[in-house]
Short mmCIF file of C-alpha atoms in Angstrom, two decimals:
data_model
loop_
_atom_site.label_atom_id
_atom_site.label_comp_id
_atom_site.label_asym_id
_atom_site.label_seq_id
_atom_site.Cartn_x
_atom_site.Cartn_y
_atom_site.Cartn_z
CA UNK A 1 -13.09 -60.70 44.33
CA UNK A 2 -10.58 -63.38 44.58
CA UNK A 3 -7.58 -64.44 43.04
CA UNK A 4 -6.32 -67.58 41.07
CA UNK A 5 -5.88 -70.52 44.53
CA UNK A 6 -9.28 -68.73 45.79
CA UNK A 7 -7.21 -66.23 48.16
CA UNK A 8 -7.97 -62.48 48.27
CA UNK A 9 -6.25 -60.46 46.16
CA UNK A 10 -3.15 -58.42 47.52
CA UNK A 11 -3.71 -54.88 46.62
CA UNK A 12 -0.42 -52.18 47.62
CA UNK A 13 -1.23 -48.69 47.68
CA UNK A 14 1.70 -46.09 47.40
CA UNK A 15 0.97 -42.90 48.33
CA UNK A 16 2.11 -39.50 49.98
CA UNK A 17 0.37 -36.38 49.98
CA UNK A 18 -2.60 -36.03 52.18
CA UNK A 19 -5.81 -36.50 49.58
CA UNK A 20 -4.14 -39.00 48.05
CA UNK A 21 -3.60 -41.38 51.17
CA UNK A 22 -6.66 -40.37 52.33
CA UNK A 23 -8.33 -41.20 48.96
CA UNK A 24 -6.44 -44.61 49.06
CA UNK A 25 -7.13 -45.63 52.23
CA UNK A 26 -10.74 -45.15 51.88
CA UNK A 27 -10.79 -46.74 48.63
CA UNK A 28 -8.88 -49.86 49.83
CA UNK A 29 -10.23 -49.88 53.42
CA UNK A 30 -13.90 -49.81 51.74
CA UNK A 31 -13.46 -53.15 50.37
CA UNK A 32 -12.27 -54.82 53.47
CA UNK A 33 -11.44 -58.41 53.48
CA UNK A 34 -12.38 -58.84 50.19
CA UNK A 35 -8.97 -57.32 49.43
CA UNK A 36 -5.88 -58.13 51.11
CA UNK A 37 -4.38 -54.14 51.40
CA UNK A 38 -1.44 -52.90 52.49
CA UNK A 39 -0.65 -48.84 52.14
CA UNK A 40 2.65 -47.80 51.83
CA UNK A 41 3.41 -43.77 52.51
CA UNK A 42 6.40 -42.73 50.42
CA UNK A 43 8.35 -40.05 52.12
CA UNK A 44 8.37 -37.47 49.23
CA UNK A 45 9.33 -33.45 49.75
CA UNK A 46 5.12 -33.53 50.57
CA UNK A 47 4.46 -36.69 52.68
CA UNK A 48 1.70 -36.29 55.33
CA UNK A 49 2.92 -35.91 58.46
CA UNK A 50 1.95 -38.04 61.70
CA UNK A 51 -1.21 -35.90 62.48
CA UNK A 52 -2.58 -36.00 58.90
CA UNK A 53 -2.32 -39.99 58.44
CA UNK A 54 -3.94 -40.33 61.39
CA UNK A 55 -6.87 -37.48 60.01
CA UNK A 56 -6.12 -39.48 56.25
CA UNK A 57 -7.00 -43.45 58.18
CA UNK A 58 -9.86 -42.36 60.34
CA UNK A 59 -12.52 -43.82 58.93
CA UNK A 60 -11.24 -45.05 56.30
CA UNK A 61 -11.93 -48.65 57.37
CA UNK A 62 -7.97 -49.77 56.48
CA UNK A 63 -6.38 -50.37 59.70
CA UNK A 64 -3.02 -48.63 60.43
CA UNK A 65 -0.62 -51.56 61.21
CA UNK A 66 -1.57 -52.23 57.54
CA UNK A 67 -0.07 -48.60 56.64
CA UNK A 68 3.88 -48.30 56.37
CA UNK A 69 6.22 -45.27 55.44
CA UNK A 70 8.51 -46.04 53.41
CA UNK A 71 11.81 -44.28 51.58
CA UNK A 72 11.72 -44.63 48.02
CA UNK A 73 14.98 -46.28 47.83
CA UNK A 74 13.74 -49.18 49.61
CA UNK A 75 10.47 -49.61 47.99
CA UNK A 76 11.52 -51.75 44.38
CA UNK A 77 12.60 -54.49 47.60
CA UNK A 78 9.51 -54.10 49.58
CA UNK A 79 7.38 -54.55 47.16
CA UNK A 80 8.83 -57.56 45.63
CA UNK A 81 8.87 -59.23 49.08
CA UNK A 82 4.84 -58.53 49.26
CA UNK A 83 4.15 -59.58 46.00
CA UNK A 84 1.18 -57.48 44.98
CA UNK A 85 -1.06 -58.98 42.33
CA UNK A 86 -1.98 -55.22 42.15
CA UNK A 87 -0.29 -52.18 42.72
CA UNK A 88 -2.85 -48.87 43.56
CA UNK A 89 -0.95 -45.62 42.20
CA UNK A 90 -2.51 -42.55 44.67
CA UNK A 91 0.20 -39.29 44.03
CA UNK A 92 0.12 -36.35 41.73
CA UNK A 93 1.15 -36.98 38.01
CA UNK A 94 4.25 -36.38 37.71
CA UNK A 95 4.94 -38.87 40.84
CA UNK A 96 2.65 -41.21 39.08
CA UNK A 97 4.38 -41.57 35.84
CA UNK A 98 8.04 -41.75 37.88
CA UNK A 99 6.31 -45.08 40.05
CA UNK A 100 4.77 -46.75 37.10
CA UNK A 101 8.27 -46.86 35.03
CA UNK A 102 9.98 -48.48 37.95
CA UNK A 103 7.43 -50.45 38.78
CA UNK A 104 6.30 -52.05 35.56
CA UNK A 105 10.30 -53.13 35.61
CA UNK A 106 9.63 -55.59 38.12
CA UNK A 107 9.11 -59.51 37.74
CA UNK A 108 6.46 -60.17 37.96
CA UNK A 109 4.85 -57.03 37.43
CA UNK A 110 1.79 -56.43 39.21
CA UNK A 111 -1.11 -54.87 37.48
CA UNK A 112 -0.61 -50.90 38.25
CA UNK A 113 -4.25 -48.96 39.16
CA UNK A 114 -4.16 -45.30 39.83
CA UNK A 115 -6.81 -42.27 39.63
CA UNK A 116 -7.90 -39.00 40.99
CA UNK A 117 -8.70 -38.02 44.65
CA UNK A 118 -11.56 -35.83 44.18
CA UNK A 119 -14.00 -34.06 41.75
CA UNK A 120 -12.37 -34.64 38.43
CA UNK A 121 -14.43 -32.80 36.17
CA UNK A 122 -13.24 -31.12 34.05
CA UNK A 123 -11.10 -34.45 32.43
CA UNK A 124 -7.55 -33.09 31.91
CA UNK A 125 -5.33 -34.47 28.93
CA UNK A 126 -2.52 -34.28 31.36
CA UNK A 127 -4.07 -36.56 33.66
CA UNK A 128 -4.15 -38.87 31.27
CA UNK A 129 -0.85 -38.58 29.96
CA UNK A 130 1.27 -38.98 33.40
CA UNK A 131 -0.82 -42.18 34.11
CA UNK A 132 -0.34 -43.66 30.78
CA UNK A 133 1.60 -46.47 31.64
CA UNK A 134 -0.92 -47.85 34.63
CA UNK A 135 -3.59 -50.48 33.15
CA UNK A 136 -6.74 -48.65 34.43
CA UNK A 137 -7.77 -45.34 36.01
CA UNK A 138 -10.15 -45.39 38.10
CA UNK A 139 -12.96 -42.62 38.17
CA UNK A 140 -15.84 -42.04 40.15
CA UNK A 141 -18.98 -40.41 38.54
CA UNK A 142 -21.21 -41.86 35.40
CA UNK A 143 -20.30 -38.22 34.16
CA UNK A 144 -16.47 -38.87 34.68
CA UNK A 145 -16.21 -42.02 33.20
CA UNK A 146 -18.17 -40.14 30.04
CA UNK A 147 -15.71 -37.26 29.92
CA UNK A 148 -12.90 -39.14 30.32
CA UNK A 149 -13.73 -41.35 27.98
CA UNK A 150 -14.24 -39.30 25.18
CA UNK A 151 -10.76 -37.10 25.85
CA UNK A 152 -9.39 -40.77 25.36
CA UNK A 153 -10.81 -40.63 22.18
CA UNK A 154 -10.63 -37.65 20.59
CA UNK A 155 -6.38 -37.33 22.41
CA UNK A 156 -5.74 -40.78 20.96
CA UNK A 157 -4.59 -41.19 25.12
CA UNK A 158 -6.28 -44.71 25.60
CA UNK A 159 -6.96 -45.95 28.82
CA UNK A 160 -8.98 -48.19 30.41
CA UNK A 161 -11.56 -46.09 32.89
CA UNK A 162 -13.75 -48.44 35.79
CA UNK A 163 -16.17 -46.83 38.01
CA UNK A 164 -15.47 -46.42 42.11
CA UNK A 165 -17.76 -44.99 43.90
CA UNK A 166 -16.25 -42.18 45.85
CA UNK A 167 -14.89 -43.35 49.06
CA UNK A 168 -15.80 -40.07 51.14
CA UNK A 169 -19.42 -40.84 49.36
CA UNK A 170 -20.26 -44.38 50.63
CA UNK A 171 -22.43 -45.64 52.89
CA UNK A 172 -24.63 -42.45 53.18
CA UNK A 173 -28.08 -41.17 51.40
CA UNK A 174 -28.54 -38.38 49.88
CA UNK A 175 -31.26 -37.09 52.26
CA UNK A 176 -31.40 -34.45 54.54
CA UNK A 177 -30.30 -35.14 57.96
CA UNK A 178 -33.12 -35.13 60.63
CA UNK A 179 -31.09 -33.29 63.31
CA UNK A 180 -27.76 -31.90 62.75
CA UNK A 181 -25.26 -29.58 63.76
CA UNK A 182 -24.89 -25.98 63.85
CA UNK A 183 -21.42 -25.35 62.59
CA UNK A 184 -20.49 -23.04 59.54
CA UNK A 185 -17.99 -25.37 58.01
CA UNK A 186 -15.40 -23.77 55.32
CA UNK A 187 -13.71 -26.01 53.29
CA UNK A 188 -10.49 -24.36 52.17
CA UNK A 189 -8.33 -25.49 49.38
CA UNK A 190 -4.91 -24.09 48.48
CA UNK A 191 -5.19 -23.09 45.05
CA UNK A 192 -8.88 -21.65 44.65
CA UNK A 193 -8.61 -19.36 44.65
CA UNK A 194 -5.95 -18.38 43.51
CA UNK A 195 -5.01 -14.76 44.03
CA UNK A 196 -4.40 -13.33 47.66
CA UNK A 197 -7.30 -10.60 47.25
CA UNK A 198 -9.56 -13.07 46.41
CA UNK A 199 -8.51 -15.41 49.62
CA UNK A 200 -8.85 -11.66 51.50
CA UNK A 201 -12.30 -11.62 50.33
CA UNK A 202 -13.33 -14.93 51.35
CA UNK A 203 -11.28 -14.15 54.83
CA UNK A 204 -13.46 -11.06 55.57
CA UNK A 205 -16.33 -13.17 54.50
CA UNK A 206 -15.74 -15.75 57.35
CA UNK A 207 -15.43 -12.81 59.53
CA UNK A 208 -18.71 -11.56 58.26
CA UNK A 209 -20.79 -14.50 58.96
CA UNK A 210 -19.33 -15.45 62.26
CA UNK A 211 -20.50 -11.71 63.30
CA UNK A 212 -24.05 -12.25 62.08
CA UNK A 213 -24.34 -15.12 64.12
CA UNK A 214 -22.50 -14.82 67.47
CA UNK A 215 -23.90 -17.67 68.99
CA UNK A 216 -22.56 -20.14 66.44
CA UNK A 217 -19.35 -21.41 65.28
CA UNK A 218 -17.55 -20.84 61.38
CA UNK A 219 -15.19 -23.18 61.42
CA UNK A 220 -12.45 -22.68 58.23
CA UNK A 221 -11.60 -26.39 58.46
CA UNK A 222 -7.64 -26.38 57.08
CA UNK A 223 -5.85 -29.31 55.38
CA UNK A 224 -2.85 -28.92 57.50
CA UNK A 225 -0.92 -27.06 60.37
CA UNK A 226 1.76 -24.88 60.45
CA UNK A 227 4.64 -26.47 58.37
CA UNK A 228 3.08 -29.43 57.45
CA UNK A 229 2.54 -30.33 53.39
CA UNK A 230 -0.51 -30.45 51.23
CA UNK A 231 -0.99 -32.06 47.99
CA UNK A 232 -1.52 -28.27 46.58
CA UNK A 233 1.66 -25.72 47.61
CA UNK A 234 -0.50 -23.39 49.20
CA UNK A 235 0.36 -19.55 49.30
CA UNK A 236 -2.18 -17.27 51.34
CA UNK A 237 -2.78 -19.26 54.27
CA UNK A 238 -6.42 -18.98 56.22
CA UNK A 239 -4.83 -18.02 59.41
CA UNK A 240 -2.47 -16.23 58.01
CA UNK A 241 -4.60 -14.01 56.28
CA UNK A 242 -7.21 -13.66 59.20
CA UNK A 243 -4.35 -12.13 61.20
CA UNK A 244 -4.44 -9.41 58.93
CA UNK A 245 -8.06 -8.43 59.90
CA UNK A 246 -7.00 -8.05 63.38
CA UNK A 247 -9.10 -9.66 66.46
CA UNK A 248 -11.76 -12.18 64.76
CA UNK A 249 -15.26 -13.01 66.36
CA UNK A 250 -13.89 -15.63 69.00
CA UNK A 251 -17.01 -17.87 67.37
CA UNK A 252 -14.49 -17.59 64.05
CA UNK A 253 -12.23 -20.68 64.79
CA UNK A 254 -9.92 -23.02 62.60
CA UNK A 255 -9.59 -26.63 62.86
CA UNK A 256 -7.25 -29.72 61.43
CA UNK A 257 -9.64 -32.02 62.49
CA UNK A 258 -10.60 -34.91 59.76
CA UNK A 259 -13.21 -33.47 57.50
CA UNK A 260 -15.72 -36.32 58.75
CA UNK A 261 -15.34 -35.03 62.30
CA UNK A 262 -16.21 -31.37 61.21
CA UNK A 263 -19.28 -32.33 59.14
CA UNK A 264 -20.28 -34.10 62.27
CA UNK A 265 -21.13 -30.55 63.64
CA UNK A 266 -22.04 -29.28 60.62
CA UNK A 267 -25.20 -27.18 59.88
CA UNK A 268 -23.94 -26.66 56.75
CA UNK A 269 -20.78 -26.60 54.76
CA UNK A 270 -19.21 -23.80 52.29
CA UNK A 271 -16.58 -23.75 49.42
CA UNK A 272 -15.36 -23.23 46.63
CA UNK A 273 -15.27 -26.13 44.80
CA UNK A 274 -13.46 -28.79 47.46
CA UNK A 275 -14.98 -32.48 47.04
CA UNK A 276 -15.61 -31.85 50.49
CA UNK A 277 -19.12 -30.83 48.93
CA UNK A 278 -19.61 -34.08 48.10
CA UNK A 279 -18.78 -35.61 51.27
CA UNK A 280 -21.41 -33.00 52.92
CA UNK A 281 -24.25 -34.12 50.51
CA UNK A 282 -23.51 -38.13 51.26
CA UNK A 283 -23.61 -37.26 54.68
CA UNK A 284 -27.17 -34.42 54.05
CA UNK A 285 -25.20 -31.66 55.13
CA UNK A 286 -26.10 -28.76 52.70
CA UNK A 287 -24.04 -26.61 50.85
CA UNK A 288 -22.90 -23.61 49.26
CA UNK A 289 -20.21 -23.11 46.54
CA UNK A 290 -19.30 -19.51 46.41
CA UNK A 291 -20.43 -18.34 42.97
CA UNK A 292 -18.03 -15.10 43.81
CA UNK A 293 -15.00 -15.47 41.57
CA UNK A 294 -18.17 -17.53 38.53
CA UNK A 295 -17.95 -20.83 37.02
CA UNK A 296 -14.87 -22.16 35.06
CA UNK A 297 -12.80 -24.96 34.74
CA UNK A 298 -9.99 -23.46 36.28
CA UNK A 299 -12.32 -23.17 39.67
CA UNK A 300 -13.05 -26.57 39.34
CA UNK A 301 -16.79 -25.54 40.36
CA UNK A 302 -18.78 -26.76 36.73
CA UNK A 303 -20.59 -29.86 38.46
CA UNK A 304 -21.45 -27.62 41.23
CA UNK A 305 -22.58 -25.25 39.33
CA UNK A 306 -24.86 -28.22 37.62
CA UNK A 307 -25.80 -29.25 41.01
CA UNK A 308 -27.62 -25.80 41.81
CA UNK A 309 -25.49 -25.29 44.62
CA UNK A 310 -24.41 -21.97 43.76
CA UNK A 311 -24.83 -19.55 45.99
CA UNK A 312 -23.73 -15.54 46.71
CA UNK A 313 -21.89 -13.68 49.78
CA UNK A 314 -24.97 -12.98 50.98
CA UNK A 315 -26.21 -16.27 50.97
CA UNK A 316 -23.32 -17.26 53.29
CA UNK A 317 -23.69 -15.09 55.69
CA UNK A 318 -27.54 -15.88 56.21
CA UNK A 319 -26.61 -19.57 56.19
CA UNK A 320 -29.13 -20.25 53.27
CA UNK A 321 -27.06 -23.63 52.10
CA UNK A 322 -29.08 -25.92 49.58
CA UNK A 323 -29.19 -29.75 48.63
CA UNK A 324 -28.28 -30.62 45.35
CA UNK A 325 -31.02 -31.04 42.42
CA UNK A 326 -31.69 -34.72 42.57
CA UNK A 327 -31.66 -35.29 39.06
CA UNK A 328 -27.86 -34.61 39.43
CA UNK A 329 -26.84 -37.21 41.47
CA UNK A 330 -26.94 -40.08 39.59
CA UNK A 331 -24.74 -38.83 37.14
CA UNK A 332 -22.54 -37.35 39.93
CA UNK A 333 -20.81 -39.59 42.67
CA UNK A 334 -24.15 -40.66 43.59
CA UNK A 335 -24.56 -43.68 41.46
CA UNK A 336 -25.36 -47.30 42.85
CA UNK A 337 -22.98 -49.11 44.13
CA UNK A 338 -23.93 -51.73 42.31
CA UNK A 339 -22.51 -50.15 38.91
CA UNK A 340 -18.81 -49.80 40.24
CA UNK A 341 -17.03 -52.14 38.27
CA UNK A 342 -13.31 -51.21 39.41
CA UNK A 343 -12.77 -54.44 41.14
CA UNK A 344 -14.29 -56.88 38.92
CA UNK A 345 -11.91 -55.35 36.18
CA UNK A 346 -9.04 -55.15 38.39
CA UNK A 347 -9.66 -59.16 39.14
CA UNK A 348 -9.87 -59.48 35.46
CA UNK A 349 -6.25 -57.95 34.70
CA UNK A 350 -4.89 -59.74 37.42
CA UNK A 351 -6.26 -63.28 36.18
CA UNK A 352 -4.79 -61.99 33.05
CA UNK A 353 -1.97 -61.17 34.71
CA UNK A 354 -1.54 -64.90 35.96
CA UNK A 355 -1.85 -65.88 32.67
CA UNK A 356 0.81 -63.82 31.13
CA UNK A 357 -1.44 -62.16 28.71
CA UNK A 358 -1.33 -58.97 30.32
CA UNK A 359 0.73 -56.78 27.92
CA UNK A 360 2.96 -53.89 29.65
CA UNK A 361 1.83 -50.77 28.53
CA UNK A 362 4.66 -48.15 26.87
CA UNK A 363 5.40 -45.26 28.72
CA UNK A 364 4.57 -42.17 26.68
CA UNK A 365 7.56 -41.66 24.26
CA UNK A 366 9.31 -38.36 25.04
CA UNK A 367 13.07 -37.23 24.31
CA UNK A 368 16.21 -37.41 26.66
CA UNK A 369 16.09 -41.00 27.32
CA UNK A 370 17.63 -42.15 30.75
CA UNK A 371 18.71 -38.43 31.07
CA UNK A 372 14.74 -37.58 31.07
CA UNK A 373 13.92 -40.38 33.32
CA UNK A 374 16.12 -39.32 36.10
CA UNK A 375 15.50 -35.66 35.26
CA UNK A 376 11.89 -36.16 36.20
CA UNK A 377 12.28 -38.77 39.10
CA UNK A 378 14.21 -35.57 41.02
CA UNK A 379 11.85 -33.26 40.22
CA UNK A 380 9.10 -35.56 41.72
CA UNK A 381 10.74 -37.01 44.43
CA UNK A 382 13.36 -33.87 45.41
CA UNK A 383 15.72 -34.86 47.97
CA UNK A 384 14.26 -38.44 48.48
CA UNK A 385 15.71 -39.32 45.30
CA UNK A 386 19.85 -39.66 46.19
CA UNK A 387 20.85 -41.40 43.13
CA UNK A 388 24.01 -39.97 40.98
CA UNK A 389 21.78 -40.15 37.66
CA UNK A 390 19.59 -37.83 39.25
CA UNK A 391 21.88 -35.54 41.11
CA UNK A 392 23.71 -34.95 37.46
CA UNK A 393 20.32 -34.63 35.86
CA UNK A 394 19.22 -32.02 37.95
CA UNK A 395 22.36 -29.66 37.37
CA UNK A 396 22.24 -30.23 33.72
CA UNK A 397 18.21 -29.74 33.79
CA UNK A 398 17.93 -26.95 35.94
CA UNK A 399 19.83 -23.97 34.13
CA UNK A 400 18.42 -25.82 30.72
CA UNK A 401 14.88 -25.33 31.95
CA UNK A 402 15.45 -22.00 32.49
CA UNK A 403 17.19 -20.98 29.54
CA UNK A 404 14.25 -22.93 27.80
CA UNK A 405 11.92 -20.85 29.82
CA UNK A 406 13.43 -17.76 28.61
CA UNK A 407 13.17 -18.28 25.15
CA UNK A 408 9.81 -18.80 25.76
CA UNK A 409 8.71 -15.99 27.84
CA UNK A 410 10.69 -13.42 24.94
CA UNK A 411 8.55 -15.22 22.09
CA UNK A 412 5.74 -14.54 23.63
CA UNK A 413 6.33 -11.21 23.96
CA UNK A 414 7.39 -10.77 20.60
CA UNK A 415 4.39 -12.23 19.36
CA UNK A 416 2.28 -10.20 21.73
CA UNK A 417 3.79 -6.81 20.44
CA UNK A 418 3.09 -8.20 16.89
CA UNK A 419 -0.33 -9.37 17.38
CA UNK A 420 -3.41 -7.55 16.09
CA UNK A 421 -6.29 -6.08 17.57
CA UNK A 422 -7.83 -7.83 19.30
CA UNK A 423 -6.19 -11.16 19.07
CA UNK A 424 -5.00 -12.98 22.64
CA UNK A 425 -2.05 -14.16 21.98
CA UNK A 426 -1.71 -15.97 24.56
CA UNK A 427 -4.36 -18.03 25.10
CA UNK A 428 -3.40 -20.99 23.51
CA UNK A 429 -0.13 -21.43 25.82
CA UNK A 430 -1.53 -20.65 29.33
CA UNK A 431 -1.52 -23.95 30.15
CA UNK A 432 2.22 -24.61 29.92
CA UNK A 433 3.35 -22.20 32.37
CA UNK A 434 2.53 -24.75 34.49
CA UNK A 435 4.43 -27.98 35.40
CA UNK A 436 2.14 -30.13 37.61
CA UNK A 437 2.14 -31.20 40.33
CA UNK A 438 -1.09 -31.66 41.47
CA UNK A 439 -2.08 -27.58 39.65
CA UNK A 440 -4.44 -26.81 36.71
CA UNK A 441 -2.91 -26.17 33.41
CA UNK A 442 -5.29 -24.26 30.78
CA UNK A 443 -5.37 -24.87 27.28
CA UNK A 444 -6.78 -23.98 24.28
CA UNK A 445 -9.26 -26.84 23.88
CA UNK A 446 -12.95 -26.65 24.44
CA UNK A 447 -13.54 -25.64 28.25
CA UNK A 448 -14.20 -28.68 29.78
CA UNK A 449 -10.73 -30.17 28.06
CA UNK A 450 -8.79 -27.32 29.45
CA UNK A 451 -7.53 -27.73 33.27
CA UNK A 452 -4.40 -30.73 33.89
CA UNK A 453 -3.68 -32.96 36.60
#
């Protein structure tokens, strides 16, 4: 992929939680000179710390003196002294659609690319709606690019979708390994599940299966240490909530190392519904997602499910993990490479770009104005946002959300004391409860149109 003069294409990622710079530095790193990257790490109130960008880069194939952090008061000048032809948009939505306003502002404007870290299925509408202003989204499964696709369609939320093969998926085959490890690896996330008894149950699980075994390892492989940030806010800590059990099998032990490290020891790897799965089968490490708490959107766990990778408590504990059905994978991260098509239409906007007959897509229109924008560039950037517009914004929006909030809470329960037999009232406005940042937000669409990023 070139650009116009027959140089490489400069290509800025901005990211700051730690799936998202790990997703863009494998993304970017993956295409190696053929791209000329830079990654910039916005400090946000969830930026990675020092430990997890170095766990995000390794082996991501970007090199870190190509990886800057930068505040986001400074970043409107940095990025008009690199001159991207392309800007890469790797953060949560609401950070997303804050970046792409200011952005698209500058002169020139670059093209703006963003998309999703991980397993993506079920499409959200809300994913779709923060990212509205970017000129593509990129996805990564035949299935996603379907999905997505036809939320576009029946929302009336165009985009334009191009394939990437998962970065964590490259380079591997589907096959099972001829020697491995023999590591239990659990992949935890931070918001499946969601309820502490549920995490309790999984806990004692781990304990469970490290007992049954003495002689080798469970590893619950965390996303961060003590007081660093994830992507997710996570309640119900792993460690946390193995203290509770008391003294754990010393063969029970956690680890921060980077997931590719972990599945390096790996007989096999457990979860819920992480895309860690996915890195496992690239790499033919088997798996198991927990079929304990069943199959919904919400869990995230649908194209597992479709993958015949479900699997019971028991099943854990005597280490029966299973490779995915092959007729799956084609349709599921597994594709050939040779059908990704985000860089060919990434070279196209930015040739159209040169041209100047890349229209600037409109934000989506919402009320409030300049009051809104700064309203929501505090809420997604917290204290790294020091502007006056957004210092005022936030004590006028703050006491207004609530009071908003309360209204809504006491119609729903007057509707819910009025309701029939029968009827659940309050289905159809689960999903609002919700802001997000980087959460699920259920609906009352068909299931697979429910969850938003």
């Amino acid at each position: 992929m070139t650009s116009r003069g027959g140089r490489a294409p400069r290509v800025v990622a901005i990211a700051d939680t730690d799936s998202y710079v790990k997703w863009a530095a494998a993304l970017l790193g993956a295409e190696g000179e053929r791209v000329d990257s830079a990654l910039l790490v916005l400090e946000t109130p969830l930026v990675v710390s020092d430990t997890q960008l170095a766990a995000a880069l390794s082996g991501s194939g970007l090199a870190a003196g190509r990886v800057e952090r930068i505040a986001y008061g400074d970043l409107a000048e940095r990025l008009m002294q690199l001159r991207p032809d392309a800007v890469l948009l790797g953060a949560r939505g609401p950070l997303v659609r804050v970046l792409a306003r200011e952005i698209a502002g500058l002169d020139p404007r670059p093209v703006l690319v963003t998309g999703l870290p991980g397993i993506s299925i079920p499409a959200t509408r809300k994913a779709i709606v923060y990212r509205m202003q970017c000129d593509m989204f990129v996805v990564h499964s035949r299935r996603e690019l379907r999905e997505f696709g036809a939320l576009s369609a029946r929302t009336g939320y165009a985009h334009r979708y191009a394939l990437a093969t998962l970065p964590f998926a490259r380079g591997a085959a589907a096959t099972a390994r001829a020697s491995g490890g023999t590591d239990l690896v659990f992949a935890t996330q931070a918001k499946i599940p969601a309820g502490r008894e549920d995490r309790l149950r999984i806990a004692r699980l781990l304990v469970a299966a490290a007992e049954a075994d003495p002689g080798r390892r469970v590893v619950v492989k965390l996303r961060a240490a003590a007081g660093e940030h994830q992507t997710h806010l996570e309640q119900d800590g792993y460690p946390e909530l193995l203290a509770t059990l008391g003294p754990v099998p010393p063969n029970l032990v956690t680890s921060t190392a980077p997931m590719g490290r972990a599945l390096d020891e790996a007989e096999g790897l457990v979860t819920v519904s992480s895309t860690a799965a996915i890195e496992a089968i690239a790499r033919g490490v088997p798996v198991i997602a927990l079929d304990m708490f069943g199959v919904s959107a919400a869990l995230i766990n649908e194209t597992l499910a479709d993958a015949d990778l479900l699997a019971g408590e028991a099943d854990m504990v005597a280490r029966r993990f299973r490779h995915p059905d092959p007729e799956w994978l084609d349709d599921n991260y597994f594709h050939p490479p040779a059908d990704d098509d985000w860089t060919a239409t990434m070279a196209r906007l930015v040739a159209r770009r040169a041209d100047g007959t890349l229209p600037p897509r409109a934000p989506l229109a919402r009320r409030g104005g300049p009051l809104r924008d700064a309203w929501e560039r505090r809420v997604a950037l917290g204290r790294s946002d020091t502007s006056l517009a957004g210092t005022v914004a936030y004590a006028i929006g703050m006491p207004s959300r609530a009071a908003v909030r309360f209204v809504t809470r006491a119609r729903r329960a007057l509707s819910g004391s009025t309701a029939g037999p029968g009827k659940d009232t309050d289905a159809s406005t689960s999903d609002e409860r919700t802001e997000e940042a980087g959460d699920h937000v259920r609906g009352n669409a068909d299931r697979r149109l429910r969850a938003g990023r």
